[in-house]
Amino acid sequence: MSFLPLGVFSQSLIFHALPAETKVLKLVEHRGSFDLSGLVRAEGNFFAISDKAQDQNIYQIKIDTLQHTWQIIQAISLGATSADRDLEAIDYCQGWFYLVDERSSQILRSHDSLSFAEIVPDWASIGLNPQALISDHVQQNGNAGFEGMALDCKNQILYLAKERGPRRIFRIDLERNTIQEPFAIALNAREDASCLAYEDLAQNPDYNGDISDLKFENGYLYILERFRCGILKMDATTGERIAFLSFHQVSYPQGERLYQEKDGKIPVFPMAEALLLTEDKIWVGMDNNGKAFNPRHPLLISSVADENDGSPIIMILPRPKNF
């Protein structure tokens, strides 16, 4: 793991995850596509969600780092009746799973396979209409709605993240049902674009980052930024940017991305969708949207590569000290 100071961050560091230190796990023993969109650890077990409309389940998964695989071992139904969901984020607190449906802009929570409920923030108190959010951020802005969510379980605070255009984080007090947007200035400051994988974004003066997942730990928010191929650590009280972990060298070395189209062309967008933090590791789930592995990618050549395979993968990165 290498690191160096990054000028755009006040008193902070940028870390670089390296391919030699990274493990790649491939989904096995699953028929059909699985568009991985969220990861969480609860009561010692790992769980995942998919953002396909028909996948209205929370999936318990088994991790095998020796075989470089992960597999689904149980599906827990949400009991939902909607046929048009888009589950994009998952977290866990005191026996409850919390989820975000991007398509409807709903926050859901589920205690078991027989019950689920909706959390309805007081959007009017900050001058927002949730239906307008759906229309503007999803329908008109190209699937750029609520993409991340994180829980401060001890203080019963839920952080809800809008992906881009612009990116936003709302702070919801679950006990008082109050809502704030405390990081509007911090989030919309110009981002450093030096590690962007996409030159058009690097040259775009309006680019100010994106959020594809979110986690909370010990007073900090961890923001998965797919277009920058990294994770931003931010103080959840002040909005100060503390550090940035780049996995650009892992997912995009020498111009080779993890997946390719059937005709060999490279997909336009990156697919880092899910974030999970454990004591000494950082887990990043990659949604391939049905694309096949790129057999030329250095990380895949010696492990899970099969150009006819289109399985989603989970990258396990070593967690830098104090990150």
mmCIF file of C-alpha atoms in Angstrom:
data_model
loop_
_atom_site.group_PDB
_atom_site.id
_atom_site.type_symbol
_atom_site.label_atom_id
_atom_site.label_comp_id
_atom_site.label_asym_id
_atom_site.label_seq_id
_atom_site.Cartn_x
_atom_site.Cartn_y
_atom_site.Cartn_z
ATOM 1 C CA MET A 1 0.000 0.000 0.000
ATOM 2 C CA SER A 2 1.588 3.282 -1.088
ATOM 3 C CA PHE A 3 0.538 6.786 -0.097
ATOM 4 C CA LEU A 4 1.339 10.439 -0.649
ATOM 5 C CA PRO A 5 -0.082 13.828 0.369
ATOM 6 C CA LEU A 6 -2.904 15.108 -1.833
ATOM 7 C CA GLY A 7 -3.037 18.898 -1.996
ATOM 8 C CA VAL A 8 -6.770 19.263 -2.548
ATOM 9 C CA PHE A 9 -7.435 17.592 0.820
ATOM 10 C CA SER A 10 -6.680 19.688 3.870
ATOM 11 C CA GLN A 11 -4.131 17.790 6.021
ATOM 12 C CA SER A 12 -5.011 14.474 4.453
ATOM 13 C CA LEU A 13 -3.503 11.566 2.549
ATOM 14 C CA ILE A 14 -4.221 9.634 -0.574
ATOM 15 C CA PHE A 15 -3.542 5.899 -0.450
ATOM 16 C CA HIS A 16 -3.120 3.604 -3.446
ATOM 17 C CA ALA A 17 -4.281 -0.004 -3.308
ATOM 18 C CA LEU A 18 -1.968 -2.242 -5.320
ATOM 19 C CA PRO A 19 -2.908 -5.274 -7.455
ATOM 20 C CA ALA A 20 -0.477 -7.594 -5.645
ATOM 21 C CA GLU A 21 -2.272 -6.908 -2.351
ATOM 22 C CA THR A 22 -5.800 -7.325 -3.709
ATOM 23 C CA LYS A 23 -7.988 -10.421 -3.676
ATOM 24 C CA VAL A 24 -10.738 -10.960 -6.236
ATOM 25 C CA LEU A 25 -13.779 -13.118 -5.457
ATOM 26 C CA LYS A 26 -16.081 -14.357 -8.229
ATOM 27 C CA LEU A 27 -19.764 -15.249 -7.795
ATOM 28 C CA VAL A 28 -20.225 -18.987 -8.389
ATOM 29 C CA GLU A 29 -23.097 -21.477 -8.548
ATOM 30 C CA HIS A 30 -25.636 -18.873 -9.613
ATOM 31 C CA ARG A 31 -27.768 -19.020 -12.740
ATOM 32 C CA GLY A 32 -28.529 -15.831 -14.613
ATOM 33 C CA SER A 33 -27.218 -12.344 -13.983
ATOM 34 C CA PHE A 34 -26.773 -10.819 -10.546
ATOM 35 C CA ASP A 35 -26.279 -7.059 -10.542
ATOM 36 C CA LEU A 36 -24.498 -6.570 -7.221
ATOM 37 C CA SER A 37 -25.459 -3.224 -5.670
ATOM 38 C CA GLY A 38 -24.863 -3.480 -1.916
ATOM 39 C CA LEU A 39 -22.957 -5.365 0.789
ATOM 40 C CA VAL A 40 -23.325 -5.508 4.563
ATOM 41 C CA ARG A 41 -22.092 -7.626 7.449
ATOM 42 C CA ALA A 42 -24.629 -8.459 10.166
ATOM 43 C CA GLU A 43 -24.254 -10.716 13.189
ATOM 44 C CA GLY A 44 -21.087 -12.204 11.701
ATOM 45 C CA ASN A 45 -22.682 -13.022 8.339
ATOM 46 C CA PHE A 46 -22.347 -11.353 4.933
ATOM 47 C CA PHE A 47 -25.339 -10.165 2.899
ATOM 48 C CA ALA A 48 -25.780 -8.694 -0.587
ATOM 49 C CA ILE A 49 -28.487 -7.110 -2.723
ATOM 50 C CA SER A 50 -29.057 -6.782 -6.462
ATOM 51 C CA ASP A 51 -30.581 -3.808 -8.260
ATOM 52 C CA LYS A 52 -32.664 -5.834 -10.715
ATOM 53 C CA ALA A 53 -36.428 -5.278 -10.395
ATOM 54 C CA GLN A 54 -37.109 -8.968 -9.851
ATOM 55 C CA ASP A 55 -34.545 -9.263 -7.043
ATOM 56 C CA GLN A 56 -36.624 -8.176 -4.073
ATOM 57 C CA ASN A 57 -34.540 -10.158 -1.632
ATOM 58 C CA ILE A 58 -31.659 -9.810 0.767
ATOM 59 C CA TYR A 59 -29.155 -12.555 -0.016
ATOM 60 C CA GLN A 60 -26.966 -14.184 2.596
ATOM 61 C CA ILE A 61 -23.638 -14.995 0.968
ATOM 62 C CA LYS A 62 -20.678 -17.238 1.751
ATOM 63 C CA ILE A 63 -17.159 -15.902 1.296
ATOM 64 C CA ASP A 64 -14.265 -18.223 0.385
ATOM 65 C CA THR A 65 -11.040 -16.259 0.083
ATOM 66 C CA LEU A 66 -8.961 -19.400 -0.517
ATOM 67 C CA GLN A 67 -10.987 -20.360 -3.586
ATOM 68 C CA HIS A 68 -11.490 -16.708 -4.617
ATOM 69 C CA THR A 69 -15.278 -17.148 -4.672
ATOM 70 C CA TRP A 70 -18.504 -15.996 -3.118
ATOM 71 C CA GLN A 71 -21.893 -17.630 -3.426
ATOM 72 C CA ILE A 72 -25.506 -17.096 -2.418
ATOM 73 C CA ILE A 73 -26.672 -19.500 0.292
ATOM 74 C CA GLN A 74 -30.043 -18.008 1.271
ATOM 75 C CA ALA A 75 -32.599 -15.528 -0.098
ATOM 76 C CA ILE A 76 -34.549 -13.489 2.459
ATOM 77 C CA SER A 77 -37.703 -12.033 0.918
ATOM 78 C CA LEU A 78 -38.724 -8.466 1.686
ATOM 79 C CA GLY A 79 -42.350 -9.436 1.232
ATOM 80 C CA ALA A 80 -42.606 -6.555 -1.226
ATOM 81 C CA THR A 81 -45.387 -6.323 -3.771
ATOM 82 C CA SER A 82 -43.783 -3.772 -6.082
ATOM 83 C CA ALA A 83 -42.606 -5.269 -9.370
ATOM 84 C CA ASP A 84 -40.389 -2.315 -10.143
ATOM 85 C CA ARG A 85 -37.820 -1.914 -7.386
ATOM 86 C CA ASP A 86 -34.195 -0.813 -7.723
ATOM 87 C CA LEU A 87 -32.390 -1.700 -4.488
ATOM 88 C CA GLU A 88 -29.142 0.261 -4.357
ATOM 89 C CA ALA A 89 -27.980 0.324 -0.726
ATOM 90 C CA ILE A 90 -28.136 -1.818 2.402
ATOM 91 C CA ASP A 91 -27.079 -1.427 6.032
ATOM 92 C CA TYR A 92 -27.914 -3.078 9.352
ATOM 93 C CA CYS A 93 -28.756 -1.859 12.859
ATOM 94 C CA GLN A 94 -30.170 -3.616 15.934
ATOM 95 C CA GLY A 95 -31.855 -6.479 14.118
ATOM 96 C CA TRP A 96 -33.124 -4.415 11.182
ATOM 97 C CA PHE A 97 -31.918 -4.295 7.597
ATOM 98 C CA TYR A 98 -32.220 -0.846 6.015
ATOM 99 C CA LEU A 99 -32.454 -0.510 2.226
ATOM 100 C CA VAL A 100 -32.823 2.206 -0.399
ATOM 101 C CA ASP A 101 -35.003 1.860 -3.498
ATOM 102 C CA GLU A 102 -33.609 4.311 -6.036
ATOM 103 C CA ARG A 103 -36.530 4.068 -8.428
ATOM 104 C CA SER A 104 -39.137 5.150 -5.862
ATOM 105 C CA SER A 105 -36.761 7.132 -3.592
ATOM 106 C CA GLN A 106 -37.994 5.015 -0.675
ATOM 107 C CA ILE A 107 -36.098 4.055 2.462
ATOM 108 C CA LEU A 108 -37.186 0.608 3.638
ATOM 109 C CA ARG A 109 -36.415 -1.439 6.697
ATOM 110 C CA SER A 110 -36.989 -5.141 7.233
ATOM 111 C CA HIS A 111 -36.843 -7.125 10.471
ATOM 112 C CA ASP A 112 -37.486 -10.567 9.029
ATOM 113 C CA SER A 113 -38.952 -12.207 5.963
ATOM 114 C CA LEU A 114 -42.489 -11.389 7.079
ATOM 115 C CA SER A 115 -42.349 -7.649 7.644
ATOM 116 C CA PHE A 116 -40.957 -4.477 6.141
ATOM 117 C CA ALA A 117 -41.780 -0.807 6.573
ATOM 118 C CA GLU A 118 -41.036 2.504 4.890
ATOM 119 C CA ILE A 119 -39.214 5.380 6.564
ATOM 120 C CA VAL A 120 -40.650 8.685 5.359
ATOM 121 C CA PRO A 121 -38.393 11.698 6.052
ATOM 122 C CA ASP A 122 -39.923 15.142 6.521
ATOM 123 C CA TRP A 123 -38.721 16.409 3.138
ATOM 124 C CA ALA A 124 -40.972 19.473 3.328
ATOM 125 C CA SER A 125 -38.970 20.769 6.308
ATOM 126 C CA ILE A 126 -36.015 21.402 3.980
ATOM 127 C CA GLY A 127 -38.148 22.497 1.047
ATOM 128 C CA LEU A 128 -37.974 19.302 -1.002
ATOM 129 C CA ASN A 129 -40.692 17.228 -2.638
ATOM 130 C CA PRO A 130 -39.812 13.512 -2.859
ATOM 131 C CA GLN A 131 -41.774 13.106 -6.092
ATOM 132 C CA ALA A 132 -39.774 15.937 -7.618
ATOM 133 C CA LEU A 133 -36.606 14.169 -6.492
ATOM 134 C CA ILE A 134 -37.690 11.043 -8.331
ATOM 135 C CA SER A 135 -38.556 12.932 -11.504
ATOM 136 C CA ASP A 136 -35.494 15.166 -11.580
ATOM 137 C CA HIS A 137 -32.822 12.852 -10.258
ATOM 138 C CA VAL A 138 -33.855 9.555 -11.804
ATOM 139 C CA GLN A 139 -36.043 10.042 -14.862
ATOM 140 C CA GLN A 140 -34.480 13.206 -16.265
ATOM 141 C CA ASN A 141 -30.940 12.876 -14.988
ATOM 142 C CA GLY A 142 -30.254 9.327 -16.060
ATOM 143 C CA ASN A 143 -30.502 7.091 -13.004
ATOM 144 C CA ALA A 144 -28.828 9.517 -10.597
ATOM 145 C CA GLY A 145 -31.072 9.151 -7.561
ATOM 146 C CA PHE A 146 -30.471 7.741 -4.084
ATOM 147 C CA GLU A 147 -27.532 5.368 -4.424
ATOM 148 C CA GLY A 148 -25.977 5.110 -0.966
ATOM 149 C CA MET A 149 -27.053 4.870 2.652
ATOM 150 C CA ALA A 150 -25.233 4.478 5.964
ATOM 151 C CA LEU A 151 -26.288 4.150 9.589
ATOM 152 C CA ASP A 152 -24.831 5.606 12.749
ATOM 153 C CA CYS A 153 -26.560 2.897 14.755
ATOM 154 C CA LYS A 154 -25.598 4.196 18.209
ATOM 155 C CA ASN A 155 -27.089 7.647 17.614
ATOM 156 C CA GLN A 156 -29.910 6.479 15.320
ATOM 157 C CA ILE A 157 -28.780 8.659 12.430
ATOM 158 C CA LEU A 158 -29.280 7.595 8.817
ATOM 159 C CA TYR A 159 -27.216 9.164 6.037
ATOM 160 C CA LEU A 160 -28.846 9.064 2.607
ATOM 161 C CA ALA A 161 -26.765 9.788 -0.498
ATOM 162 C CA LYS A 162 -27.829 11.036 -3.915
ATOM 163 C CA GLU A 163 -25.423 9.823 -6.585
ATOM 164 C CA ARG A 164 -24.602 12.871 -8.731
ATOM 165 C CA GLY A 165 -25.816 15.899 -10.612
ATOM 166 C CA PRO A 166 -25.049 17.151 -7.915
ATOM 167 C CA ARG A 167 -24.191 14.575 -5.296
ATOM 168 C CA ARG A 168 -25.878 15.162 -1.940
ATOM 169 C CA ILE A 169 -25.956 13.584 1.527
ATOM 170 C CA PHE A 170 -28.964 13.993 3.805
ATOM 171 C CA ARG A 171 -28.734 13.426 7.570
ATOM 172 C CA ILE A 172 -31.918 11.878 9.000
ATOM 173 C CA ASP A 173 -32.520 11.576 12.751
ATOM 174 C CA LEU A 174 -34.600 8.405 13.006
ATOM 175 C CA GLU A 175 -35.838 9.141 16.525
ATOM 176 C CA ARG A 176 -36.968 12.716 15.883
ATOM 177 C CA ASN A 177 -37.717 12.333 12.148
ATOM 178 C CA THR A 178 -35.745 15.469 11.359
ATOM 179 C CA ILE A 179 -33.674 15.899 8.205
ATOM 180 C CA GLN A 180 -30.726 18.117 7.312
ATOM 181 C CA GLU A 181 -28.301 18.534 4.437
ATOM 182 C CA PRO A 182 -25.090 19.373 6.327
ATOM 183 C CA PHE A 183 -22.438 18.725 3.680
ATOM 184 C CA ALA A 184 -23.693 20.732 0.688
ATOM 185 C CA ILE A 185 -20.620 22.977 0.606
ATOM 186 C CA ALA A 186 -18.086 20.257 1.445
ATOM 187 C CA LEU A 187 -19.411 17.841 -1.163
ATOM 188 C CA ASN A 188 -19.652 20.335 -3.976
ATOM 189 C CA ALA A 189 -16.156 21.725 -3.725
ATOM 190 C CA ARG A 190 -14.152 20.970 -6.845
ATOM 191 C CA GLU A 191 -12.734 17.426 -6.663
ATOM 192 C CA ASP A 192 -9.205 16.521 -7.588
ATOM 193 C CA ALA A 193 -9.450 14.775 -10.954
ATOM 194 C CA SER A 194 -5.909 13.433 -11.229
ATOM 195 C CA CYS A 195 -6.932 9.828 -10.633
ATOM 196 C CA LEU A 196 -10.060 9.798 -12.778
ATOM 197 C CA ALA A 197 -10.302 6.896 -15.186
ATOM 198 C CA TYR A 198 -12.246 8.997 -17.669
ATOM 199 C CA GLU A 199 -10.625 11.922 -19.404
ATOM 200 C CA ASP A 200 -13.937 13.573 -20.286
ATOM 201 C CA LEU A 201 -14.685 13.909 -16.579
ATOM 202 C CA ALA A 202 -11.161 15.067 -15.804
ATOM 203 C CA GLN A 203 -11.622 17.904 -18.298
ATOM 204 C CA ASN A 204 -15.134 18.790 -17.095
ATOM 205 C CA PRO A 205 -14.975 21.901 -14.863
ATOM 206 C CA ASP A 206 -18.370 21.041 -13.367
ATOM 207 C CA TYR A 207 -17.344 17.595 -12.140
ATOM 208 C CA ASN A 208 -17.602 17.460 -8.353
ATOM 209 C CA GLY A 209 -17.637 13.770 -7.573
ATOM 210 C CA ASP A 210 -20.174 10.998 -7.306
ATOM 211 C CA ILE A 211 -21.484 8.594 -4.662
ATOM 212 C CA SER A 212 -22.215 4.975 -5.493
ATOM 213 C CA ASP A 213 -22.282 3.715 -1.895
ATOM 214 C CA LEU A 214 -21.822 4.975 1.633
ATOM 215 C CA LYS A 215 -20.784 3.572 5.019
ATOM 216 C CA PHE A 216 -20.445 5.094 8.517
ATOM 217 C CA GLU A 217 -17.844 4.108 11.093
ATOM 218 C CA ASN A 218 -16.545 5.803 14.262
ATOM 219 C CA GLY A 219 -17.663 9.306 13.332
ATOM 220 C CA TYR A 220 -16.605 9.143 9.684
ATOM 221 C CA LEU A 221 -18.438 8.661 6.417
ATOM 222 C CA TYR A 222 -16.814 6.540 3.732
ATOM 223 C CA ILE A 223 -17.930 7.520 0.226
ATOM 224 C CA LEU A 224 -17.449 5.115 -2.672
ATOM 225 C CA GLU A 225 -16.702 7.221 -5.771
ATOM 226 C CA ARG A 226 -16.894 4.993 -8.819
ATOM 227 C CA PHE A 227 -15.752 7.601 -11.348
ATOM 228 C CA ARG A 228 -12.615 8.304 -9.317
ATOM 229 C CA CYS A 229 -12.044 4.606 -8.573
ATOM 230 C CA GLY A 230 -11.722 5.238 -4.868
ATOM 231 C CA ILE A 231 -13.137 5.841 -1.407
ATOM 232 C CA LEU A 232 -13.258 9.201 0.358
ATOM 233 C CA LYS A 233 -13.087 9.321 4.163
ATOM 234 C CA MET A 234 -14.968 12.366 5.473
ATOM 235 C CA ASP A 235 -15.604 13.659 8.988
ATOM 236 C CA ALA A 236 -19.348 13.188 9.594
ATOM 237 C CA THR A 237 -19.469 16.224 11.889
ATOM 238 C CA THR A 238 -17.409 18.835 10.049
ATOM 239 C CA GLY A 239 -17.453 17.552 6.468
ATOM 240 C CA GLU A 240 -13.638 17.689 6.365
ATOM 241 C CA ARG A 241 -12.026 15.364 3.842
ATOM 242 C CA ILE A 242 -9.636 13.199 5.814
ATOM 243 C CA ALA A 243 -8.186 10.748 3.291
ATOM 244 C CA PHE A 244 -8.762 9.039 -0.043
ATOM 245 C CA LEU A 245 -8.082 5.413 -0.962
ATOM 246 C CA SER A 246 -7.632 4.918 -4.696
ATOM 247 C CA PHE A 247 -8.115 1.502 -6.304
ATOM 248 C CA HIS A 248 -7.443 2.924 -9.768
ATOM 249 C CA GLN A 249 -4.289 0.806 -10.164
ATOM 250 C CA VAL A 250 -6.310 -2.293 -9.263
ATOM 251 C CA SER A 251 -9.387 -1.849 -11.437
ATOM 252 C CA TYR A 252 -7.862 0.091 -14.351
ATOM 253 C CA PRO A 253 -4.171 -0.836 -14.830
ATOM 254 C CA GLN A 254 -2.543 -0.001 -18.161
ATOM 255 C CA GLY A 255 -5.931 0.957 -19.587
ATOM 256 C CA GLU A 256 -7.413 -2.509 -19.041
ATOM 257 C CA ARG A 257 -10.770 -2.566 -17.259
ATOM 258 C CA LEU A 258 -12.221 -5.557 -15.465
ATOM 259 C CA TYR A 259 -14.960 -6.277 -17.996
ATOM 260 C CA GLN A 260 -15.534 -6.007 -21.730
ATOM 261 C CA GLU A 261 -18.401 -6.109 -24.188
ATOM 262 C CA LYS A 262 -18.992 -9.282 -26.217
ATOM 263 C CA ASP A 263 -17.334 -7.659 -29.224
ATOM 264 C CA GLY A 264 -14.239 -6.903 -27.157
ATOM 265 C CA LYS A 265 -15.016 -3.219 -26.689
ATOM 266 C CA ILE A 266 -14.569 -1.674 -23.272
ATOM 267 C CA PRO A 267 -17.720 -0.598 -21.361
ATOM 268 C CA VAL A 268 -18.140 3.147 -20.992
ATOM 269 C CA PHE A 269 -18.846 3.276 -17.274
ATOM 270 C CA PRO A 270 -17.064 1.849 -14.218
ATOM 271 C CA MET A 271 -19.130 -0.401 -12.015
ATOM 272 C CA ALA A 272 -18.026 -0.060 -8.394
ATOM 273 C CA GLU A 273 -21.398 -0.303 -6.644
ATOM 274 C CA ALA A 274 -20.999 -1.736 -3.142
ATOM 275 C CA LEU A 275 -18.821 -0.862 -0.146
ATOM 276 C CA LEU A 276 -18.135 -2.807 3.044
ATOM 277 C CA LEU A 277 -15.661 -2.041 5.828
ATOM 278 C CA THR A 278 -14.149 -4.597 8.185
ATOM 279 C CA GLU A 279 -11.331 -4.197 10.687
ATOM 280 C CA ASP A 280 -8.422 -4.700 8.310
ATOM 281 C CA LYS A 281 -10.075 -4.912 4.895
ATOM 282 C CA ILE A 282 -12.158 -2.869 2.491
ATOM 283 C CA TRP A 283 -14.579 -4.713 0.223
ATOM 284 C CA VAL A 284 -15.708 -3.234 -3.097
ATOM 285 C CA GLY A 285 -18.474 -4.964 -5.044
ATOM 286 C CA MET A 286 -18.373 -4.600 -8.823
ATOM 287 C CA ASP A 287 -21.586 -4.741 -10.869
ATOM 288 C CA ASN A 288 -20.747 -5.866 -14.389
ATOM 289 C CA ASN A 289 -24.249 -5.432 -15.887
ATOM 290 C CA GLY A 290 -23.890 -8.728 -17.725
ATOM 291 C CA LYS A 291 -20.505 -7.881 -19.256
ATOM 292 C CA ALA A 292 -17.816 -10.579 -19.564
ATOM 293 C CA PHE A 293 -14.438 -10.613 -17.856
ATOM 294 C CA ASN A 294 -11.589 -8.934 -19.691
ATOM 295 C CA PRO A 295 -8.983 -11.739 -20.022
ATOM 296 C CA ARG A 296 -6.222 -9.154 -20.511
ATOM 297 C CA HIS A 297 -6.755 -7.578 -17.087
ATOM 298 C CA PRO A 298 -3.671 -8.342 -14.922
ATOM 299 C CA LEU A 299 -5.740 -8.961 -11.793
ATOM 300 C CA LEU A 300 -7.875 -11.583 -13.513
ATOM 301 C CA ILE A 301 -5.291 -13.489 -15.549
ATOM 302 C CA SER A 302 -4.026 -15.570 -12.631
ATOM 303 C CA SER A 303 -7.232 -15.942 -10.646
ATOM 304 C CA VAL A 304 -10.805 -15.957 -11.922
ATOM 305 C CA ALA A 305 -10.625 -14.880 -15.549
ATOM 306 C CA ASP A 306 -12.827 -16.504 -18.158
ATOM 307 C CA GLU A 307 -13.780 -14.347 -21.099
ATOM 308 C CA ASN A 308 -17.084 -16.215 -21.393
ATOM 309 C CA ASP A 309 -17.964 -15.513 -17.773
ATOM 310 C CA GLY A 310 -20.003 -12.505 -16.720
ATOM 311 C CA SER A 311 -20.043 -12.904 -12.945
ATOM 312 C CA PRO A 312 -19.887 -9.931 -10.579
ATOM 313 C CA ILE A 313 -16.801 -9.802 -8.400
ATOM 314 C CA ILE A 314 -15.869 -8.512 -4.972
ATOM 315 C CA MET A 315 -12.442 -6.909 -4.565
ATOM 316 C CA ILE A 316 -10.855 -7.157 -1.112
ATOM 317 C CA LEU A 317 -8.322 -4.386 -0.470
ATOM 318 C CA PRO A 318 -6.006 -4.129 2.542
ATOM 319 C CA ARG A 319 -7.186 -1.311 4.788
ATOM 320 C CA PRO A 320 -4.535 1.345 5.416
ATOM 321 C CA LYS A 321 -3.725 2.183 9.023
ATOM 322 C CA ASN A 322 -6.034 4.897 10.404
ATOM 323 C CA PHE A 323 -8.234 4.812 7.298
#
